[in-house]
Structures are given as structure tokens and as C-alpha cells.
Amino acid sequence: MEIRILEKGYKKNPEFYQDFLDDKIVDKDEYFSDETVNIQFAPEFPFYIAKKNDAQRKVLFLEAFNTIEEYYLSSDRDLHLDEQFWHSLLILKKRDFLLQKYPEIKESVENFNNIVVKDFDWENYIYKSVLAAEYISDMVADEKERQRYYEIIIDNLDLYNYMIKYEVFRSKQFVFNILTIVDELGISSLLKKKIIGRSDLATDTRIGRQVLFEFNKNYPVVMSPMMEKEELKELFVEYLGYYTSVEQLRALV
């Protein structure tokens, strides 16, 4: 499958949204660069996972992770986090799918921007899914175990989001180690709880986010992304103790 790559500036073009709705983009050369990408398979997967309950979200993320792992990771790794590639694929090859799956796109350009050409950062669902598939497939050889780790990510999505938000933690080994620690300690529910009784923090601050904040605050004095898992686990419990009781957990470290 050959994909023409959109020229930079497409998101700011005032005619782009209407041309997408009218299916005119493919006929306008001014939207395209001279670059093309060839990819063997590009099946659909959930590109936008919002306003879903936990059960629905889990199904959709698993579908996204597995589809990306099976069909997209064999492509050039430079493409995996290339915003222009993904937006070009969606606009040119997945238009009918998008309009059927996400009909709210037709309602406003704001919805179109948020779903189809959203900035490719840690809040973008394709970005989240690509990193998950790439990290776990690199770290885990066994298929059953990979599925288990995908579920750990989904069950700890808030924590995962904040890990990939901080560039210093965007390391497959660090993400894998933190997920393993959370799973071994059985603290997913604890990390999602709001911190109470702390006037110095926002009222909606979650424990897991603050633990990651402590890691981020102390880097590079404490080189946590380079630590072995057991050493990292001790530090994780120490930081966790700043916000909740960890007496029972210390026996597991």
C-alpha cells in the first residue's frame, strides 16, 4: 500500500476539514509532499478511545495494541511515532472507516482535530498504543505474557500516561520495570486514589502521579531510569510512603 505523505501545514489549512468531508483531498496536490511510504498491511484499529467505560476501554486498547504489534511494528521504526505518517494514513486510506466509526467528526472541525489530526503526543491514543506495543513486544517474548502486560497497562492507564508524558521516563525498560513493580505489589487501586489531607496539593491529585513526580523531581541526581528493578522497587515504595502508609508493602520489597 502506497501512502502519500501530507505536506506540513495541513492542520492549519482552513479548507482541509471541508475537503476531507467532501473527499477532495486526494485530488489536490497542494496538500502533499514529495514523500511516499509503502506499508504492506494497514488494518483498522481503534484510533480514538474516549468516553468509554472501563470494560469497553479495555477491549479497544487490547485490539489496538495487538493490531499494531502484528501489522505495524514490522515497518520502519521511524514511522511508528511519525505524526505525518499516521495522519496521512487516516486521511487517505481510512476516511470511510473514520466517518462510520466516529460520526461526531461530521459535527465540527473541533471534533475532527481532536480525533483525526490530534497532535502526536502522550495524550494521543495512537501514540499510547504504539509505545505500548513496541515496549512490550521488545521486552516480552511469550505471547500470553505479552497479553498480561497489555492488560497491566490498561489497568494502570493513568500511571502509564504519566510515564510517557515525562520524556526522561520514555524508556521501555523503565516502563516495564514500573509496571512489573505495580503488579508484584498489587497496588493498582491504591495508586489511583486521591491524596487527602494535603493542602499543598491539588484536590484531585492521585497517588501514582505523585510517585512519578518524585522520580521526575529527583532526576538526574537519582538516575531511576537506569536502575535495576529491585533497586527501583525500594525507591518506589519510599516515594509512595510520602503519600500513604506502606508498612505492609515493605515486607514485599
Short mmCIF file of C-alpha atoms in Angstrom, two decimals:
data_model
loop_
_atom_site.label_atom_id
_atom_site.label_comp_id
_atom_site.label_asym_id
_atom_site.label_seq_id
_atom_site.Cartn_x
_atom_site.Cartn_y
_atom_site.Cartn_z
CA MET A 1 0.00 0.00 0.00
CA GLU A 2 1.47 3.35 -1.05
CA ILE A 3 0.66 6.33 1.15
CA ARG A 4 1.34 9.88 0.01
CA ILE A 5 2.58 11.93 2.92
CA LEU A 6 0.83 15.20 3.68
CA GLU A 7 2.78 18.41 3.43
CA LYS A 8 3.42 20.22 6.72
CA GLY A 9 0.82 22.86 7.48
CA TYR A 10 -2.21 20.75 6.59
CA LYS A 11 -3.71 21.14 10.06
CA LYS A 12 -3.74 24.93 9.72
CA ASN A 13 -5.31 24.96 6.26
CA PRO A 14 -8.86 26.37 6.66
CA GLU A 15 -10.13 24.23 3.75
CA PHE A 16 -8.67 20.94 4.96
CA TYR A 17 -11.61 19.84 7.10
CA GLN A 18 -14.25 20.53 4.47
CA ASP A 19 -12.14 18.90 1.78
CA PHE A 20 -11.90 15.83 4.00
CA LEU A 21 -15.68 15.70 4.37
CA ASP A 22 -16.14 16.21 0.63
CA ASP A 23 -13.49 13.59 -0.20
CA LYS A 24 -11.44 16.09 -2.23
CA ILE A 25 -8.07 15.89 -0.51
CA VAL A 26 -6.70 13.12 -2.71
CA ASP A 27 -7.26 15.28 -5.79
CA LYS A 28 -5.38 18.35 -4.51
CA ASP A 29 -1.62 18.09 -4.98
CA GLU A 30 -1.01 21.14 -2.80
CA TYR A 31 -1.79 19.04 0.28
CA PHE A 32 1.06 16.61 -0.38
CA SER A 33 4.82 16.50 -0.04
CA ASP A 34 7.00 14.55 -2.47
CA GLU A 35 7.38 11.76 0.08
CA THR A 36 5.58 8.43 -0.10
CA VAL A 37 5.59 5.46 2.26
CA ASN A 38 4.91 1.85 1.38
CA ILE A 39 3.44 -0.43 4.02
CA GLN A 40 2.32 -3.99 3.40
CA PHE A 41 -0.65 -4.12 5.75
CA ALA A 42 -2.55 -1.29 7.43
CA PRO A 43 -5.70 -2.71 9.02
CA GLU A 44 -8.05 -0.56 11.08
CA PHE A 45 -7.82 -0.43 14.84
CA PRO A 46 -9.39 1.89 17.45
CA PHE A 47 -7.76 5.25 16.76
CA TYR A 48 -9.73 7.15 19.38
CA ILE A 49 -10.69 5.69 22.74
CA ALA A 50 -12.57 8.24 24.81
CA LYS A 51 -15.82 8.48 26.74
CA LYS A 52 -15.88 4.72 27.24
CA ASN A 53 -16.42 2.73 30.42
CA ASP A 54 -13.59 0.60 31.80
CA ALA A 55 -14.73 -2.63 30.14
CA GLN A 56 -15.12 -1.02 26.71
CA ARG A 57 -11.81 0.78 27.04
CA LYS A 58 -10.02 -2.46 27.84
CA VAL A 59 -11.39 -4.23 24.77
CA LEU A 60 -10.50 -1.32 22.49
CA PHE A 61 -6.98 -0.85 23.80
CA LEU A 62 -6.25 -4.57 23.54
CA GLU A 63 -7.45 -4.52 19.94
CA ALA A 64 -5.24 -1.51 19.21
CA PHE A 65 -2.15 -2.98 20.93
CA ASN A 66 -2.49 -6.34 19.18
CA THR A 67 -3.18 -4.90 15.73
CA ILE A 68 -0.21 -2.57 15.94
CA GLU A 69 2.02 -5.37 17.20
CA GLU A 70 1.02 -7.76 14.43
CA TYR A 71 0.82 -5.43 11.44
CA TYR A 72 2.67 -2.18 12.05
CA LEU A 73 5.77 -2.92 14.09
CA SER A 74 7.44 -4.66 11.17
CA SER A 75 7.57 -1.30 9.36
CA ASP A 76 10.43 1.17 9.65
CA ARG A 77 10.62 2.28 13.27
CA ASP A 78 10.98 5.88 12.18
CA LEU A 79 7.33 5.69 11.11
CA HIS A 80 5.97 4.45 14.42
CA LEU A 81 5.90 7.87 16.04
CA ASP A 82 5.70 9.96 12.87
CA GLU A 83 2.68 12.24 13.10
CA GLN A 84 2.56 12.96 9.38
CA PHE A 85 2.57 9.26 8.52
CA TRP A 86 -0.36 8.45 10.81
CA HIS A 87 -2.40 11.47 9.78
CA SER A 88 -1.73 10.70 6.11
CA LEU A 89 -2.84 7.11 6.62
CA LEU A 90 -6.04 8.18 8.37
CA ILE A 91 -6.94 10.90 5.89
CA LEU A 92 -6.17 9.00 2.70
CA LYS A 93 -6.82 5.35 3.49
CA LYS A 94 -9.21 5.31 6.44
CA ARG A 95 -11.66 8.09 5.63
CA ASP A 96 -14.74 5.86 5.27
CA PHE A 97 -13.82 3.93 8.41
CA LEU A 98 -13.39 7.14 10.39
CA LEU A 99 -16.69 8.63 9.31
CA GLN A 100 -18.52 5.41 10.13
CA LYS A 101 -16.74 4.70 13.42
CA TYR A 102 -16.60 8.28 14.68
CA PRO A 103 -19.60 10.11 13.15
CA GLU A 104 -19.03 13.05 15.50
CA ILE A 105 -16.27 14.06 13.09
CA LYS A 106 -19.01 15.42 10.81
CA GLU A 107 -20.34 17.69 13.57
CA SER A 108 -17.42 20.11 13.90
CA VAL A 109 -13.86 20.84 12.93
CA GLU A 110 -13.01 20.68 16.64
CA ASN A 111 -14.04 17.02 16.74
CA PHE A 112 -12.10 16.38 13.54
CA ASN A 113 -8.98 17.96 15.01
CA ASN A 114 -9.32 16.03 18.26
CA ILE A 115 -9.94 12.64 16.68
CA VAL A 116 -8.23 12.56 13.29
CA VAL A 117 -5.35 15.05 13.35
CA LYS A 118 -4.69 15.31 17.07
CA ASP A 119 -1.16 16.34 17.99
CA PHE A 120 1.01 13.27 18.30
CA ASP A 121 1.98 13.35 21.95
CA TRP A 122 1.31 11.38 25.13
CA GLU A 123 -2.40 12.25 25.01
CA ASN A 124 -2.83 10.79 21.52
CA TYR A 125 -4.36 7.30 21.53
CA ILE A 126 -2.27 6.03 18.61
CA TYR A 127 0.86 7.30 20.35
CA LYS A 128 -0.09 5.50 23.58
CA SER A 129 -0.82 2.30 21.66
CA VAL A 130 2.32 2.34 19.53
CA LEU A 131 4.57 2.79 22.57
CA ALA A 132 2.75 0.04 24.47
CA ALA A 133 3.01 -2.42 21.59
CA GLU A 134 6.64 -1.52 20.89
CA TYR A 135 7.81 -1.62 24.50
CA ILE A 136 6.06 -4.84 25.50
CA SER A 137 6.85 -6.75 22.30
CA ASP A 138 10.51 -5.80 22.77
CA MET A 139 10.58 -6.83 26.43
CA VAL A 140 8.35 -9.93 26.47
CA ALA A 141 8.79 -12.90 24.13
CA ASP A 142 5.92 -15.08 25.31
CA GLU A 143 2.58 -14.19 23.67
CA LYS A 144 0.48 -14.99 26.74
CA GLU A 145 2.74 -12.89 28.93
CA ARG A 146 2.58 -10.00 26.45
CA GLN A 147 -1.19 -10.03 26.72
CA ARG A 148 -0.88 -9.94 30.51
CA TYR A 149 1.35 -6.88 30.33
CA TYR A 150 -1.01 -5.18 27.91
CA GLU A 151 -3.74 -5.66 30.50
CA ILE A 152 -1.47 -4.29 33.23
CA ILE A 153 -1.01 -1.14 31.15
CA ILE A 154 -4.76 -0.76 30.67
CA ASP A 155 -5.44 -1.38 34.36
CA ASN A 156 -2.87 1.32 35.21
CA LEU A 157 -3.57 3.71 32.35
CA ASP A 158 -3.27 6.88 34.42
CA LEU A 159 0.18 5.82 35.63
CA TYR A 160 1.23 4.76 32.12
CA ASN A 161 0.09 8.10 30.70
CA TYR A 162 2.23 9.98 33.17
CA MET A 163 5.24 7.79 32.48
CA ILE A 164 5.13 8.52 28.76
CA LYS A 165 4.37 12.18 29.46
CA TYR A 166 7.82 12.66 31.00
CA GLU A 167 10.46 12.31 28.29
CA VAL A 168 13.08 11.08 30.75
CA PHE A 169 10.88 8.07 31.59
CA ARG A 170 10.02 7.23 27.97
CA SER A 171 12.20 4.14 28.18
CA LYS A 172 10.92 0.63 27.59
CA GLN A 173 13.00 -0.77 30.45
CA PHE A 174 11.76 1.83 32.94
CA VAL A 175 8.12 1.49 31.88
CA PHE A 176 8.38 -2.30 32.02
CA ASN A 177 10.01 -2.22 35.45
CA ILE A 178 7.40 0.13 36.91
CA LEU A 179 4.54 -1.96 35.52
CA THR A 180 6.14 -5.09 36.97
CA ILE A 181 6.60 -3.44 40.37
CA VAL A 182 2.98 -2.28 40.48
CA ASP A 183 1.81 -5.76 39.51
CA GLU A 184 4.04 -7.52 42.04
CA LEU A 185 2.95 -5.24 44.87
CA GLY A 186 -0.73 -5.36 43.83
CA ILE A 187 -1.17 -1.61 44.22
CA SER A 188 -3.09 -0.57 41.09
CA SER A 189 -6.14 0.52 43.06
CA LEU A 190 -4.03 2.31 45.66
CA LEU A 191 -2.19 4.37 43.04
CA LYS A 192 -5.49 5.62 41.59
CA LYS A 193 -6.69 7.02 44.92
CA LYS A 194 -6.83 10.74 45.59
CA ILE A 195 -4.41 12.14 48.13
CA ILE A 196 -6.31 13.61 51.05
CA GLY A 197 -5.26 15.93 53.83
CA ARG A 198 -2.57 17.72 51.82
CA SER A 199 -3.32 21.41 51.39
CA ASP A 200 -0.15 21.82 49.32
CA LEU A 201 -1.56 19.60 46.55
CA ALA A 202 -4.48 19.96 44.17
CA THR A 203 -7.67 18.32 45.41
CA ASP A 204 -7.71 15.76 42.56
CA THR A 205 -4.07 14.65 42.88
CA ARG A 206 -3.64 10.89 42.55
CA ILE A 207 -1.06 8.89 44.48
CA GLY A 208 0.51 7.27 41.42
CA ARG A 209 1.06 10.58 39.67
CA GLN A 210 2.83 12.00 42.71
CA VAL A 211 5.13 8.98 42.97
CA LEU A 212 6.19 9.60 39.36
CA PHE A 213 6.53 13.30 40.16
CA GLU A 214 9.04 12.37 42.89
CA PHE A 215 11.05 10.31 40.40
CA ASN A 216 10.99 13.19 37.95
CA LYS A 217 11.88 15.77 40.62
CA ASN A 218 14.93 13.83 41.77
CA TYR A 219 16.31 13.12 38.29
CA PRO A 220 19.22 13.31 37.39
CA VAL A 221 20.51 13.16 40.97
CA VAL A 222 18.75 9.80 41.21
CA MET A 223 19.09 8.02 37.86
CA SER A 224 15.92 5.98 38.28
CA PRO A 225 15.50 5.05 34.57
CA MET A 226 18.86 3.22 34.77
CA MET A 227 18.12 1.29 37.96
CA GLU A 228 17.61 -2.44 38.22
CA LYS A 229 14.06 -3.44 39.09
CA GLU A 230 14.67 -4.43 42.73
CA GLU A 231 16.54 -1.21 43.48
CA LEU A 232 13.79 0.74 41.71
CA LYS A 233 11.15 -1.08 43.74
CA GLU A 234 12.72 0.11 47.02
CA LEU A 235 12.72 3.68 45.80
CA PHE A 236 9.15 3.36 44.51
CA VAL A 237 7.93 2.24 47.95
CA GLU A 238 9.92 5.03 49.59
CA TYR A 239 8.25 7.67 47.42
CA LEU A 240 4.88 6.00 47.87
CA GLY A 241 5.38 6.37 51.62
CA TYR A 242 5.34 10.16 51.23
CA TYR A 243 1.62 9.93 50.42
CA THR A 244 0.22 6.81 52.07
CA SER A 245 1.08 4.08 54.59
CA VAL A 246 3.48 1.48 53.18
CA GLU A 247 4.17 -0.65 56.24
CA GLN A 248 2.61 -3.78 54.74
CA LEU A 249 4.38 -3.21 51.43
CA ARG A 250 7.86 -3.02 52.97
CA ALA A 251 7.71 -6.74 53.63
CA LEU A 252 7.35 -7.31 49.88
CA VAL A 253 10.43 -5.30 48.96
#
